[in-house]
């Protein structure tokens, strides 16, 4: 257990529905990252926050995706109008600013039917 | 575009043998490299890292070698144990970015 938790661990939804995932980072970590991972591939960066500010977004983050970190602690990732191609593992990681080592949560596995 | 990749998708070894997992990278601006281990149902776990001003770094039972001339790094695991069975990813960072770019994983299978 790295200290980063994600909820839910699994989510099955129908195409067109909205889903929201939560990440609770290690409490003293001010950076929080979201990644997407498909089978056999490495994680792909989506976005990251430093405290409550969203500092970088990947071009993979379409307008159906939105992430927030309102109080600089936990974060949510919402996917609107889900598509089958959104099926993947969504990973959250946290780190201290200026430190390269990121600590990953267990991920939320999304299946879009 | 530039990318990070792995030579072998699956590596099978006997318990007690040494394992070597290889990774090629193409971004010459990368100056920091990381190896992650990912067990089934878990997120990636940091194993060891190395900066571009080094060519070797050792940890507990693991060694990372970096060859900048051919843009290659490897992860050596000594006395491989069944608990080492997992998917291993290399990742590279550079240009002041804190966002790692991951390559495709190598599945390590350790037979008892």
Short mmCIF file of C-alpha atoms in Angstrom, two decimals:
data_model
loop_
_atom_site.label_atom_id
_atom_site.label_comp_id
_atom_site.label_asym_id
_atom_site.label_seq_id
_atom_site.Cartn_x
_atom_site.Cartn_y
_atom_site.Cartn_z
CA UNK A 1 0.00 0.00 0.00
CA UNK A 2 1.57 3.27 -1.16
CA UNK A 3 -0.78 5.52 0.77
CA UNK A 4 -2.63 6.70 -2.33
CA UNK A 5 -6.21 5.46 -2.48
CA UNK A 6 -8.70 5.45 -5.31
CA UNK A 7 -12.42 4.89 -5.36
CA UNK A 8 -14.13 2.97 -6.81
CA UNK A 9 -11.74 0.17 -7.74
CA UNK A 10 -14.05 -1.01 -10.50
CA UNK A 11 -16.76 0.74 -12.47
CA UNK A 12 -19.00 -0.72 -15.15
CA UNK A 13 -21.16 1.72 -17.02
CA UNK A 14 -23.17 1.98 -20.18
CA UNK A 15 -22.06 4.08 -23.10
CA UNK A 16 -23.25 7.65 -22.77
CA UNK A 17 -23.29 7.70 -18.98
CA UNK A 18 -21.13 9.99 -16.85
CA UNK A 19 -18.69 8.58 -14.32
CA UNK A 20 -16.61 10.17 -11.58
CA UNK A 21 -13.53 8.76 -9.89
CA UNK A 22 -11.87 9.92 -6.71
CA UNK A 23 -8.23 9.94 -5.66
CA UNK A 24 -6.87 10.60 -2.18
CA UNK A 25 -3.12 11.26 -2.35
CA UNK A 26 -0.53 10.95 0.39
CA UNK A 27 -1.48 13.80 2.70
CA UNK A 28 1.71 15.85 2.50
CA UNK A 29 2.06 15.50 -1.28
CA UNK A 30 1.19 18.68 -3.13
CA UNK A 31 1.35 17.21 -6.63
CA UNK A 32 -1.32 14.88 -7.96
CA UNK A 33 -1.33 13.18 -11.36
CA UNK A 34 -3.90 11.27 -13.39
CA UNK A 35 -2.96 8.61 -15.92
CA UNK A 36 -4.79 6.18 -18.17
CA UNK A 37 -3.49 2.67 -18.75
CA UNK A 38 -4.66 0.07 -21.25
CA UNK A 39 -3.70 -3.60 -21.19
CA UNK A 40 -0.03 -4.23 -21.81
CA UNK A 41 0.79 -0.54 -22.12
CA UNK A 42 2.45 1.85 -19.77
CA UNK A 43 0.44 4.59 -18.11
CA UNK A 44 -0.33 7.61 -20.30
CA UNK A 45 -0.32 11.02 -18.67
CA UNK A 46 -3.64 12.88 -18.56
CA UNK A 47 -3.22 15.83 -16.21
CA UNK A 48 -1.58 17.03 -13.04
CA UNK A 49 -2.18 19.46 -10.19
CA UNK A 50 0.10 21.32 -7.89
CA UNK A 51 -2.04 22.05 -4.86
CA UNK A 52 -5.41 23.11 -6.33
CA UNK A 53 -4.00 24.43 -9.62
CA UNK A 54 -4.23 22.26 -12.73
CA UNK A 55 -0.85 22.93 -14.34
CA UNK A 56 -0.75 20.63 -17.34
CA UNK A 57 -3.20 18.69 -19.48
CA UNK A 58 -2.41 16.11 -22.12
CA UNK A 59 -4.00 16.27 -25.56
CA UNK A 60 -5.48 12.89 -24.57
CA UNK A 61 -7.74 14.76 -22.18
CA UNK A 62 -10.69 15.47 -24.46
CA UNK A 63 -13.41 17.93 -23.55
CA UNK A 64 -15.44 15.05 -22.12
CA UNK A 65 -12.84 14.71 -19.36
CA UNK A 66 -12.56 17.09 -16.46
CA UNK A 67 -10.48 16.93 -13.32
CA UNK A 68 -10.63 18.98 -10.15
CA UNK A 69 -8.71 19.30 -6.94
CA UNK A 70 -10.75 21.94 -5.13
CA UNK A 71 -8.95 22.05 -1.78
CA UNK A 72 -5.57 20.82 -2.87
CA UNK A 73 -6.13 17.45 -1.26
CA UNK A 74 -8.31 14.82 -2.97
CA UNK A 75 -9.05 14.98 -6.68
CA UNK A 76 -11.88 13.84 -8.92
CA UNK A 77 -11.79 12.82 -12.56
CA UNK A 78 -15.09 12.95 -14.43
CA UNK A 79 -15.79 11.47 -17.82
CA UNK A 80 -18.97 12.65 -19.51
CA UNK A 81 -20.82 10.73 -22.20
CA UNK A 82 -18.57 7.72 -21.86
CA UNK A 83 -17.50 5.82 -24.96
CA UNK A 84 -16.27 2.24 -25.28
CA UNK A 85 -12.82 3.59 -26.03
CA UNK A 86 -12.72 5.08 -22.53
CA UNK A 87 -12.47 1.58 -21.06
CA UNK A 88 -9.13 1.48 -19.26
CA UNK A 89 -7.46 1.62 -15.88
CA UNK A 90 -7.34 5.15 -14.49
CA UNK A 91 -4.39 5.67 -12.19
CA UNK A 92 -3.71 8.44 -9.75
CA UNK A 93 -0.27 9.27 -8.37
CA UNK A 94 1.11 11.86 -5.99
CA UNK A 95 4.48 13.35 -5.22
CA UNK A 96 6.17 16.18 -3.43
CA UNK A 97 6.89 19.19 -5.62
CA UNK A 98 10.42 19.01 -6.97
CA UNK A 99 10.69 15.27 -6.36
CA UNK A 100 10.61 12.84 -9.25
CA UNK A 101 9.29 9.80 -7.39
CA UNK A 102 5.57 9.37 -7.82
CA UNK A 103 3.49 7.06 -5.66
CA UNK A 104 0.66 5.36 -7.51
CA UNK A 105 -2.73 4.30 -6.27
CA UNK A 106 -4.29 0.94 -7.18
CA UNK A 107 -6.33 2.44 -10.00
CA UNK A 108 -9.97 2.45 -11.02
CA UNK A 109 -10.82 -0.01 -13.78
CA UNK A 110 -13.53 1.40 -16.04
CA UNK A 111 -15.53 -0.81 -18.38
CA UNK A 112 -17.89 0.91 -20.79
CA UNK A 113 -20.47 -1.43 -22.30
CA UNK B 1 7.63 11.05 -32.36
CA UNK B 2 10.20 10.09 -29.80
CA UNK B 3 9.30 7.18 -27.60
CA UNK B 4 10.40 4.73 -25.00
CA UNK B 5 10.02 1.03 -25.65
CA UNK B 6 11.02 -2.41 -24.46
CA UNK B 7 12.73 -5.14 -26.43
CA UNK B 8 11.04 -8.20 -24.89
CA UNK B 9 7.39 -8.44 -23.97
CA UNK B 10 7.79 -11.58 -21.80
CA UNK B 11 10.70 -12.99 -19.85
CA UNK B 12 10.52 -16.36 -18.10
CA UNK B 13 13.17 -17.34 -15.57
CA UNK B 14 13.74 -19.93 -12.90
CA UNK B 15 13.75 -18.93 -9.26
CA UNK B 16 17.26 -18.02 -8.21
CA UNK B 17 18.40 -16.98 -11.67
CA UNK B 18 19.34 -13.43 -12.53
CA UNK B 19 16.94 -11.48 -14.75
CA UNK B 20 17.72 -8.73 -17.21
CA UNK B 21 15.00 -6.51 -18.62
CA UNK B 22 15.94 -4.13 -21.40
CA UNK B 23 14.59 -0.80 -22.55
CA UNK B 24 15.42 1.45 -25.49
CA UNK B 25 14.69 5.16 -25.50
CA UNK B 26 14.98 7.66 -28.31
CA UNK B 27 14.63 11.06 -26.65
CA UNK B 28 18.19 12.32 -26.34
CA UNK B 29 16.95 15.13 -24.06
CA UNK B 30 15.91 12.64 -21.38
CA UNK B 31 18.04 13.01 -18.29
CA UNK B 32 16.25 10.85 -15.76
CA UNK B 33 15.07 7.27 -15.98
CA UNK B 34 12.93 5.15 -13.72
CA UNK B 35 12.01 1.50 -13.47
CA UNK B 36 8.57 0.59 -12.16
CA UNK B 37 7.15 -2.77 -11.14
CA UNK B 38 3.43 -3.39 -11.55
CA UNK B 39 1.77 -6.40 -10.00
CA UNK B 40 -1.63 -7.56 -11.08
CA UNK B 41 -4.38 -5.31 -9.76
CA UNK B 42 -1.97 -2.71 -8.42
CA UNK B 43 -0.52 0.55 -9.57
CA UNK B 44 3.12 0.87 -10.66
CA UNK B 45 5.66 0.81 -7.85
CA UNK B 46 8.95 2.69 -8.02
CA UNK B 47 11.95 0.35 -8.03
CA UNK B 48 15.02 2.35 -8.89
CA UNK B 49 16.04 5.44 -10.82
CA UNK B 50 19.13 6.78 -12.52
CA UNK B 51 20.21 10.16 -13.80
CA UNK B 52 21.93 10.66 -17.12
CA UNK B 53 25.21 11.63 -15.44
CA UNK B 54 25.52 8.07 -14.14
CA UNK B 55 25.88 4.76 -15.96
CA UNK B 56 25.12 2.39 -13.12
CA UNK B 57 23.12 2.44 -9.94
CA UNK B 58 22.54 -0.36 -7.48
CA UNK B 59 19.75 -1.04 -5.08
CA UNK B 60 18.70 -4.03 -3.08
CA UNK B 61 19.00 -6.98 -5.52
CA UNK B 62 18.46 -4.58 -8.45
CA UNK B 63 20.89 -2.74 -10.68
CA UNK B 64 20.09 -0.28 -13.43
CA UNK B 65 22.57 0.28 -16.24
CA UNK B 66 22.40 3.25 -18.58
CA UNK B 67 24.17 3.41 -21.92
CA UNK B 68 23.64 6.85 -23.35
CA UNK B 69 25.63 6.11 -26.47
CA UNK B 70 23.04 3.65 -27.72
CA UNK B 71 20.15 5.05 -25.68
CA UNK B 72 19.60 1.85 -23.74
CA UNK B 73 18.93 1.00 -20.14
CA UNK B 74 18.49 -2.27 -18.39
CA UNK B 75 17.21 -3.56 -15.09
CA UNK B 76 19.04 -6.47 -13.55
CA UNK B 77 17.39 -8.44 -10.78
CA UNK B 78 19.66 -10.77 -8.83
CA UNK B 79 18.43 -14.10 -7.45
CA UNK B 80 14.97 -13.63 -8.89
CA UNK B 81 12.14 -14.70 -6.61
CA UNK B 82 8.51 -15.63 -7.35
CA UNK B 83 7.50 -12.32 -5.78
CA UNK B 84 9.36 -10.55 -8.56
CA UNK B 85 6.78 -11.79 -11.06
CA UNK B 86 5.16 -8.64 -12.45
CA UNK B 87 5.17 -6.29 -15.40
CA UNK B 88 8.16 -3.96 -15.48
CA UNK B 89 8.11 -0.55 -17.14
CA UNK B 90 10.88 1.85 -17.87
CA UNK B 91 10.07 5.53 -17.98
CA UNK B 92 11.99 8.59 -19.01
CA UNK B 93 11.80 12.23 -18.05
CA UNK B 94 13.61 15.25 -19.34
CA UNK B 95 13.57 18.89 -20.24
CA UNK B 96 12.48 19.95 -16.78
CA UNK B 97 9.23 18.01 -17.00
CA UNK B 98 8.04 16.00 -14.02
CA UNK B 99 5.85 13.85 -16.25
CA UNK B 100 7.34 10.43 -17.02
CA UNK B 101 6.84 8.84 -20.43
CA UNK B 102 6.38 5.12 -20.02
CA UNK B 103 7.39 2.44 -22.45
CA UNK B 104 5.55 -0.80 -23.10
CA UNK B 105 5.89 -3.28 -20.26
CA UNK B 106 7.82 -6.52 -20.00
CA UNK B 107 6.14 -9.34 -18.17
CA UNK B 108 8.54 -11.21 -15.90
CA UNK B 109 7.46 -14.72 -14.97
CA UNK B 110 9.44 -16.50 -12.27
CA UNK B 111 9.05 -20.25 -12.07
CA UNK B 112 9.61 -21.86 -8.66
#
